C-alpha cells in the first residue's frame, strides 16, 4: 500500500505533535511544513532536513501531498481548509472547525462535493477514558442520565484572539455530543472578562436537552489548579472521569437517591469501581483514523459534521453571552 | 457570674449539636428542649433526665430561660424567633434567618427594640479555616480579587420543603459576605430540578459586585463526591480552601498572570504555602460568641444583620430563577 | 435485663472515650472513675456528678461494680487486671495486655479460673474496614497471600515509658493475627532511637510465617505525615486498607504477576473496586462485645488469648532488638 | 565546535531514550546502534535510516565514534565498558555501574588512566526535584537530619537476572549519597523472594551513618501502587519528595518535636511549603552533562566514583542478605 504524504500548516503547539504521530504510522509521512514564522521552522531544517519547509501555504496546495493538517488560529481555519479541499487534499483541521456556523456548513458541503475526508481534531473522541465512559453511558448501566458537570480550568494560557469558550469548551462540547449523540436545545451562559477587557476568561455554560438532561460546562483560564473533569450523573450510577489522574481516570459510583410516591427519598450506597483502561495516546488514534479514513474512503469518527455540531453550540453560547450583555438587568438577573 | 440557661426548639440534626456545645461552656447550660415529635425527645428523658422536655414551645417562652435556640425548618423561623424575642429571650436561629427579606427585616428591628441578642447560625464565620482565608484576603496578600468559585455538592440530603439554594447556598453566601464585607449587585441563576418536580436540586449562582469582582456558587444534592471548596483568585495570589481536607484546608498559590500593554501575557509560578491552622470546632466558637454577646451586651459576629444580608441574596437568586422560568427562550438563553 | 455497671481506672486519652461508649449502650453505665490525678477527675465532678470519682483503685475493687476498664500505662496493666479479676470483676484492659509474656499468660489463666471475661482493647478487630479486609482474605478472593506491608507513622506522640514498638505495633500485630489467624515463626527488627537516648522511635518489624507469608510493620513517631495503611498482597488480588481515607478505606486491585515455567513473567491488570463500608465506631462495637460477653458468658472477639499472642510478638521483637544491639557488626549487618 | 558522535549498545528500554536526548542536543548525534536482537533494530532501519545498526559491538569499538552508551544488562557492563575505554571511547554506563565492587574499582582506575569520561546513568542526580531537596538539606534549613525513609515500589517489572535490590535500590542509594555526600557505615537487610525461587522481590535496607543518621530503603516489585517517595526528617523541618506527584513534588513541613531536659516532649506545627520547581527532563540534563564533560575535559556529576560508591552499598546489602540466610535463627531474629 502506497504511503500517504501530509503537509502541516502551522508549526506551533499542535503541528509538531500531529507530525510526530503521523510519522510514526506505517502508511503515513510528513513531507512539508508551512509557517509564516521562519524561526519556528528552523528546528525542522536542522533535525529533519528531509521535510520541506515554506512560508507559503500555496506550496502545499500545489504539491502532490495527499492531505493537509491545519493547525493555525481558528480565524484562518475556514479559508485554509476551503483552499485545501479545492486543491483536492484531504484535510484535518484543529478544533474548533471554524469561527462560525456558516463557515462550517460550507466546508461540510464542500468536502462532500469534493469527495475528500474533512476531519476536525476533537482528540477526546479518541481518548480511551472517554470511550470507556461512553460505553458505560450507552450500555444503560448508569440508568437515566440526569445531568453532566464538566470542568476544564487552569492558569492560562490566555488567548488574545478568542475567549475561553472558543478555546476550551470545544473539548467538553465534543465529549458531550460524543457520549450522548444528541444536541442540546438551549444554551445559557454566565461569563466574565477579568484580565483582558473584552475577552472572557471564565465561563459557565448551561445546556438543556429535549429529554430533560442538563449539562454544565465550567471553563476558565483563571484558576490555580489544573482540573479536567467530567461527572455524569445517572439515576442508577454516577461516574467521574478525571483526565489528570492516570491511575484512576474513570470512577463508577454505584450510589443514588430514589424519590418515592410518599414524601420519602431513599439513598443507595454501593461499591466504587475503577475499570482498567489500556492507554493509547489519543492523538495517535486520531491520526490513525485520519489515515485509515482516507485509505478506506470512509468518514472518520470526528468528521466535519461533528465539528459543525460543536461550532453550533459554541456560536449559541457566544450569542447568549452577547444578548445577555445587552440587557444585564433583565431576565435571569436580579439586582439586589 | 451566673450561668445562662437555654432552651432548644427542634431536636433534629442541629439541636443536639448546639446543646452539647452550649453545655460544654462554663457559663451556659441547657434547661429545656421542645420538639413536636416525642420520639425524638425520648433519648433526653433516658440519658439527660435533668433536662426538661416538652412539645409546647410556649413552655420555653413562659420559662425563665435566658435564651432560645431555634433549630427548626426555615418556614417556622420567623414566627418562633418573633415570639421568643417578644418573650424577652435572646435568640440563636439556624440559617437561613428567615424565608423572606421582609421577615428578616422585621426580626432585625424587633431585636433592636427589645434589646436582645438575635444571632443566626452561620457557622462558617467561626471556622478557623475561613478566618485564615479572611486574613489573607484582608491583608492584601492576594492582591486585587478577580473572582471566587465556591462548590458545595454531595449526594443528598434532598429536602422536601426548600430547594438546594436555600439549603446549601446560605453557607457559601455567608462566607462570601464575611470574607469581603460587601454585597453583590446582581445575581444570576442556572438551576434544575431533576429528582423532585419543583424543587431544584442543582444550582449555579453567579454574583457580580460593584467593583467588578464576581463569584460563582455551585450547590447540588446530585453529585457522587462530597466537595466543599472555595477558591479565591486574586491578581497576586490564589487560594483554595477545601473543607474536606483537614491536613491542607487552606492552600495559597503564589502564581498568576499579568497582561501587559502590548499583546503579551506573562505568567508567574511560585511556591504553594499551606498555613498551619489550630483547629477548634466552629460550632463551639459560635456558641461561645452567643453566650459572650449576651453577657457583654454586644453584637455577635453572625448577628441578625448578617442573616438579613444572606437572605437578601438568596431571595434575589430565587426571584431570578422564577423570572427565568417564565421566559425561558429569551435573554441569556439561546435555542439551537 | 439488669444493667451492668462499670468502673474506669485511668482518665487519660482512652478512659473518657470508653466511658462515653459504655454509657451509650442500653445495658451498661459507668459508675465510678479512678485516677491518681485529681485534676483529671474535676470535669467529671462538674459535668457528670452522678459518677463517683476516687484516687484509690481499691474503691473500685471493693464496690459492687460488674466490670473494670483499665486504661493506664502498660506497666500497671498486670497488677491492676490481676487485682480486678481476684475481686471478681470482668476486665477490659487497654492494649497491649501486659508488658511481658509471663504476665499475660498468668492473667489468661486467672481469668479462666475466676470465670470472668478478660478482654483487651484491640479496637481494630472491631473496625468495619478491617472486617471487610478479613472477609476478602478469608474468602480466598485474594488468592495465596504473599506478604503484607503495614505502616503506622506520624509525628509523635513520643512516649517516655515504652518504645514505638510497644506503643504502635500492637495495632498492626493484632490486625495481622485477626486477618490470618496464625502466628509468625520469626521476627526481625531494624530500629533506631533518634530523639530520646534509649527509647526507639522508629522501627521496622519483619515477620515470617510457616507457610512463607511475610509481613512488614513500619511504626514511627518521626514522620511528617499521618499514615495508617495495611497492604495485603495476594497472587490473585492486592488490597490497600487506608484508615485515613474515609471515602476509600479498602481498595481491591485486581492485578498481579504470574511466573511461568519458562523464563517469562506475565502481568494482569484489571479493575479496582472500593467496597462500600457501613461505618460504625469501632470502640462502640468493642464496648458492645465486652458487655455482651459478660451478659452471655462467652469469650469476646478480642479475648485475653489474643492479647497474649500480640504480647508474644512484641516481646520477640524487643528481644530481637536487644540481641542485635549486642552484636551490631555480625549477622544481617555488613560494615562497608 | 565539532559535533560529538555516539554509539549505543543495547536497544531496550533506556537505549532509545538516551539516543533521543543525545540527538536533541546541539553538539551531539547518534551514529551507530548495536543490539544482539535484530528485531529491535528494525525500527531504526525504517525510521532513522541514517543511523548505522549492527549486532557486533566491535563495529562501535572500531569506529570513529567519540563515546559509547552502554544500556545492557548489568552483568555485561564491566566487560563492555572496559572494552570501550580501551578503545579510547568516552563511556556512559547504565546503573548500576557494575555487578561487583572489584569491577567498578577497575573501571574507575582504567578511565583515569585512559583519560576518558566514565559516567554512570544515575538519572536522579539530575532531577530538578532531587536538586531542590539537596539544596534544602545542604542549606541547613532542615536542621540536623535524623533519618530518611525511601520507598520505590510497584507491580513489576520482575527481572530474571538480578534481584530487586540491584534493580531498584541504585536509584535510592544514589539519591542518598548525592543528598548527603557521605557513605553509610553499616547496611542491614530484610528481604524475601516470593515470586521467583531465588530472586528477592521485596527488600528493606537499613543504613547507618557515622553521625547517627539512619536511612531506610524499601524496594519492591510486589505492590499494587506505584510509590516513589523519599522522606527526609530533620530536627527543624521534614521534607517529602514524591516523584509521582508532578504538582507537589517537594513538600517542606515546618514541624517537629523537641525533647527537653525534664521529661517533656514539645511539638511544633507550622506551615507546609511546596517550592515551585522548573521542570526539565533529568535524562536530558544527564546527557548534557555527559557531552559537556567530554567537551570540557572534566568529571560529570554522576562520575564513575559515584557509581562505585553505589555498588559498594549494593554489594554490602547483598552480602548481608546472604549471611543472614546462612544463620536465620541467630542474631536480629527471634523465633517465637
GROMACS .gro file of N, CA, C and O in nm, chain C residues 188 190 206 208 324 327-336, chain D residues 101 163 165-166 184-192 200 202-208 311-333:
model
  236
  860UNK      N    1   1.213  -1.024   6.295
  860UNK     CA    2   1.339  -0.948   6.287
  860UNK      C    3   1.305  -0.800   6.305
  860UNK      O    4   1.194  -0.758   6.273
  862UNK      N    5   1.455  -0.381   6.270
  862UNK     CA    6   1.550  -0.271   6.248
  862UNK      C    7   1.490  -0.151   6.320
  862UNK      O    8   1.379  -0.111   6.287
  878UNK      N    9   0.996  -0.735   6.074
  878UNK     CA   10   0.979  -0.826   5.962
  878UNK      C   11   0.937  -0.961   6.017
  878UNK      O   12   1.011  -1.024   6.094
  880UNK      N   13   0.800  -1.359   5.965
  880UNK     CA   14   0.789  -1.471   5.870
  880UNK      C   15   0.697  -1.577   5.927
  880UNK      O   16   0.706  -1.612   6.045
  996UNK      N   17   2.033  -0.776   6.876
  996UNK     CA   18   2.100  -0.711   6.764
  996UNK      C   19   2.195  -0.603   6.814
  996UNK      O   20   2.307  -0.587   6.766
  999UNK      N   21   2.538  -0.723   6.919
  999UNK     CA   22   2.635  -0.775   6.820
  999UNK      C   23   2.615  -0.707   6.686
  999UNK      O   24   2.588  -0.771   6.586
 1000UNK      N   25   2.634  -0.578   6.690
 1000UNK     CA   26   2.596  -0.497   6.575
 1000UNK      C   27   2.666  -0.535   6.445
 1000UNK      O   28   2.608  -0.527   6.337
 1001UNK      N   29   2.792  -0.575   6.455
 1001UNK     CA   30   2.864  -0.593   6.329
 1001UNK      C   31   2.850  -0.734   6.273
 1001UNK      O   32   2.895  -0.761   6.163
 1002UNK      N   33   2.791  -0.824   6.349
 1002UNK     CA   34   2.775  -0.959   6.295
 1002UNK      C   35   2.640  -0.977   6.228
 1002UNK      O   36   2.551  -0.898   6.246
 1003UNK      N   37   2.627  -1.084   6.161
 1003UNK     CA   38   2.499  -1.126   6.105
 1003UNK      C   39   2.417  -1.009   6.048
 1003UNK      O   40   2.408  -0.906   6.109
 1004UNK      N   41   2.353  -1.030   5.944
 1004UNK     CA   42   2.250  -0.937   5.894
 1004UNK      C   43   2.296  -0.793   5.889
 1004UNK      O   44   2.217  -0.703   5.874
 1005UNK      N   45   2.422  -0.774   5.911
 1005UNK     CA   46   2.476  -0.638   5.913
 1005UNK      C   47   2.611  -0.643   5.846
 1005UNK      O   48   2.691  -0.730   5.876
 1006UNK      N   49   2.635  -0.556   5.758
 1006UNK     CA   50   2.764  -0.557   5.692
 1006UNK      C   51   2.824  -0.416   5.697
 1006UNK      O   52   2.759  -0.320   5.656
 1007UNK      N   53   2.944  -0.412   5.755
 1007UNK     CA   54   3.012  -0.283   5.755
 1007UNK      C   55   3.069  -0.259   5.616
 1007UNK      O   56   3.110  -0.351   5.548
 1008UNK      N   57   3.069  -0.135   5.575
 1008UNK     CA   58   3.121  -0.103   5.441
 1008UNK      C   59   3.273  -0.084   5.444
 1008UNK      O   60   3.325  -0.033   5.541
 1109UNK      N   61   3.213  -0.476   4.334
 1109UNK     CA   62   3.299  -0.364   4.373
 1109UNK      C   63   3.431  -0.369   4.297
 1109UNK      O   64   3.481  -0.265   4.250
 1171UNK      N   65   1.816  -0.930   4.150
 1171UNK     CA   66   1.706  -0.914   4.244
 1171UNK      C   67   1.666  -0.766   4.254
 1171UNK      O   68   1.727  -0.680   4.191
 1173UNK      N   69   1.698  -0.553   4.481
 1173UNK     CA   70   1.796  -0.460   4.539
 1173UNK      C   71   1.884  -0.401   4.428
 1173UNK      O   72   1.903  -0.280   4.420
 1174UNK      N   73   1.933  -0.487   4.340
 1174UNK     CA   74   2.019  -0.439   4.231
 1174UNK      C   75   1.939  -0.364   4.124
 1174UNK      O   76   1.993  -0.282   4.050
 1192UNK      N   77   2.727   0.529   5.417
 1192UNK     CA   78   2.683   0.463   5.540
 1192UNK      C   79   2.795   0.374   5.594
 1192UNK      O   80   2.884   0.334   5.519
 1193UNK      N   81   2.788   0.347   5.724
 1193UNK     CA   82   2.888   0.257   5.784
 1193UNK      C   83   2.840   0.113   5.786
 1193UNK      O   84   2.921   0.021   5.789
 1194UNK      N   85   2.709   0.098   5.791
 1194UNK     CA   86   2.654  -0.038   5.801
 1194UNK      C   87   2.529  -0.050   5.718
 1194UNK      O   88   2.453   0.045   5.703
 1195UNK      N   89   2.506  -0.169   5.669
 1195UNK     CA   90   2.384  -0.198   5.594
 1195UNK      C   91   2.323  -0.326   5.648
 1195UNK      O   92   2.392  -0.427   5.661
 1196UNK      N   93   2.195  -0.320   5.683
 1196UNK     CA   94   2.121  -0.440   5.720
 1196UNK      C   95   2.011  -0.462   5.618
 1196UNK      O   96   1.965  -0.367   5.555
 1197UNK      N   97   1.968  -0.585   5.606
 1197UNK     CA   98   1.867  -0.615   5.504
 1197UNK      C   99   1.761  -0.710   5.558
 1197UNK      O  100   1.793  -0.803   5.633
 1198UNK      N  101   1.636  -0.684   5.520
 1198UNK     CA  102   1.529  -0.783   5.533
 1198UNK      C  103   1.474  -0.801   5.393
 1198UNK      O  104   1.427  -0.704   5.332
 1199UNK      N  105   1.480  -0.922   5.341
 1199UNK     CA  106   1.434  -0.940   5.202
 1199UNK      C  107   1.365  -1.075   5.186
 1199UNK      O  108   1.390  -1.169   5.262
 1200UNK      N  109   1.280  -1.082   5.085
 1200UNK     CA  110   1.203  -1.204   5.061
 1200UNK      C  111   1.190  -1.229   4.912
 1200UNK      O  112   1.181  -1.136   4.834
 1208UNK      N  113   1.506  -1.223   4.511
 1208UNK     CA  114   1.429  -1.146   4.608
 1208UNK      C  115   1.351  -1.035   4.541
 1208UNK      O  116   1.407  -0.956   4.465
 1210UNK      N  117   1.119  -0.835   4.730
 1210UNK     CA  118   1.089  -0.732   4.830
 1210UNK      C  119   1.212  -0.716   4.917
 1210UNK      O  120   1.268  -0.815   4.963
 1211UNK      N  121   1.252  -0.594   4.943
 1211UNK     CA  122   1.367  -0.575   5.032
 1211UNK      C  123   1.354  -0.446   5.112
 1211UNK      O  124   1.300  -0.346   5.063
 1212UNK      N  125   1.400  -0.453   5.235
 1212UNK     CA  126   1.410  -0.335   5.322
 1212UNK      C  127   1.555  -0.322   5.363
 1212UNK      O  128   1.608  -0.409   5.431
 1213UNK      N  129   1.618  -0.213   5.320
 1213UNK     CA  130   1.758  -0.188   5.358
 1213UNK      C  131   1.761  -0.086   5.471
 1213UNK      O  132   1.687   0.014   5.466
 1214UNK      N  133   1.846  -0.110   5.567
 1214UNK     CA  134   1.859  -0.017   5.678
 1214UNK      C  135   2.004   0.028   5.684
 1214UNK      O  136   2.094  -0.054   5.704
 1215UNK      N  137   2.027   0.157   5.663
 1215UNK     CA  138   2.164   0.210   5.658
 1215UNK      C  139   2.191   0.295   5.780
 1215UNK      O  140   2.106   0.374   5.821
 1216UNK      N  141   2.311   0.278   5.837
 1216UNK     CA  142   2.352   0.364   5.949
 1216UNK      C  143   2.476   0.442   5.910
 1216UNK      O  144   2.570   0.385   5.855
 1319UNK      N  145   2.769   0.092   4.409
 1319UNK     CA  146   2.791  -0.054   4.402
 1319UNK      C  147   2.839  -0.108   4.536
 1319UNK      O  148   2.801  -0.217   4.577
 1320UNK      N  149   2.921  -0.029   4.607
 1320UNK     CA  150   2.967  -0.073   4.740
 1320UNK      C  151   2.849  -0.097   4.834
 1320UNK      O  152   2.844  -0.195   4.908
 1321UNK      N  153   2.752  -0.006   4.831
 1321UNK     CA  154   2.637  -0.021   4.920
 1321UNK      C  155   2.552  -0.141   4.877
 1321UNK      O  156   2.509  -0.222   4.960
 1322UNK      N  157   2.531  -0.156   4.746
 1322UNK     CA  158   2.452  -0.269   4.697
 1322UNK      C  159   2.519  -0.401   4.731
 1322UNK      O  160   2.453  -0.497   4.772
 1323UNK      N  161   2.649  -0.405   4.714
 1323UNK     CA  162   2.723  -0.529   4.742
 1323UNK      C  163   2.719  -0.562   4.891
 1323UNK      O  164   2.707  -0.679   4.930
 1324UNK      N  165   2.727  -0.460   4.975
 1324UNK     CA  166   2.717  -0.482   5.120
 1324UNK      C  167   2.579  -0.536   5.154
 1324UNK      O  168   2.563  -0.626   5.238
 1325UNK      N  169   2.474  -0.481   5.091
 1325UNK     CA  170   2.339  -0.529   5.115
 1325UNK      C  171   2.326  -0.675   5.072
 1325UNK      O  172   2.269  -0.759   5.143
 1326UNK      N  173   2.382  -0.706   4.957
 1326UNK     CA  174   2.376  -0.843   4.906
 1326UNK      C  175   2.446  -0.939   5.002
 1326UNK      O  176   2.396  -1.047   5.030
 1327UNK      N  177   2.561  -0.894   5.054
 1327UNK     CA  178   2.637  -0.980   5.147
 1327UNK      C  179   2.558  -0.999   5.277
 1327UNK      O  180   2.550  -1.110   5.330
 1328UNK      N  181   2.499  -0.893   5.327
 1328UNK     CA  182   2.418  -0.903   5.449
 1328UNK      C  183   2.304  -1.001   5.428
 1328UNK      O  184   2.272  -1.083   5.515
 1329UNK      N  185   2.244  -0.993   5.311
 1329UNK     CA  186   2.133  -1.082   5.279
 1329UNK      C  187   2.178  -1.227   5.280
 1329UNK      O  188   2.112  -1.315   5.337
 1330UNK      N  189   2.294  -1.253   5.220
 1330UNK     CA  190   2.342  -1.391   5.211
 1330UNK      C  191   2.384  -1.444   5.348
 1330UNK      O  192   2.357  -1.559   5.382
 1331UNK      N  193   2.450  -1.360   5.426
 1331UNK     CA  194   2.490  -1.404   5.559
 1331UNK      C  195   2.369  -1.434   5.645
 1331UNK      O  196   2.366  -1.529   5.723
 1332UNK      N  197   2.270  -1.349   5.633
 1332UNK     CA  198   2.151  -1.369   5.713
 1332UNK      C  199   2.084  -1.501   5.679
 1332UNK      O  200   2.039  -1.574   5.767
 1333UNK      N  201   2.081  -1.532   5.550
 1333UNK     CA  202   2.017  -1.657   5.511
 1333UNK      C  203   2.093  -1.778   5.564
 1333UNK      O  204   2.033  -1.883   5.586
 1334UNK      N  205   2.222  -1.763   5.587
 1334UNK     CA  206   2.302  -1.874   5.639
 1334UNK      C  207   2.275  -1.899   5.787
 1334UNK      O  208   2.303  -2.005   5.838
 1335UNK      N  209   2.226  -1.802   5.858
 1335UNK     CA  210   2.210  -1.820   6.004
 1335UNK      C  211   2.081  -1.756   6.050
 1335UNK      O  212   2.079  -1.665   6.131
 1336UNK      N  213   1.973  -1.807   5.993
 1336UNK     CA  214   1.843  -1.741   6.008
 1336UNK      C  215   1.799  -1.725   6.153
 1336UNK      O  216   1.736  -1.627   6.188
 1337UNK      N  217   1.830  -1.823   6.238
 1337UNK     CA  218   1.770  -1.814   6.371
 1337UNK      C  219   1.856  -1.736   6.470
 1337UNK      O  220   1.814  -1.713   6.582
 1338UNK      N  221   1.973  -1.700   6.429
 1338UNK     CA  222   2.056  -1.624   6.522
 1338UNK      C  223   2.041  -1.474   6.500
 1338UNK      O  224   1.993  -1.430   6.400
 1339UNK      N  225   2.090  -1.401   6.590
 1339UNK     CA  226   2.101  -1.257   6.580
 1339UNK      C  227   1.979  -1.192   6.513
 1339UNK      O  228   1.929  -1.243   6.415
 1340UNK      N  229   1.944  -1.084   6.554
 1340UNK     CA  230   1.847  -0.999   6.483
 1340UNK      C  231   1.722  -1.074   6.441
 1340UNK      O  232   1.644  -1.028   6.363
 1341UNK      N  233   1.710  -1.194   6.489
 1341UNK     CA  234   1.597  -1.277   6.450
 1341UNK      C  235   1.556  -1.354   6.573
 1341UNK      O  236   1.639  -1.412   6.639
   0.00000   0.00000   0.00000
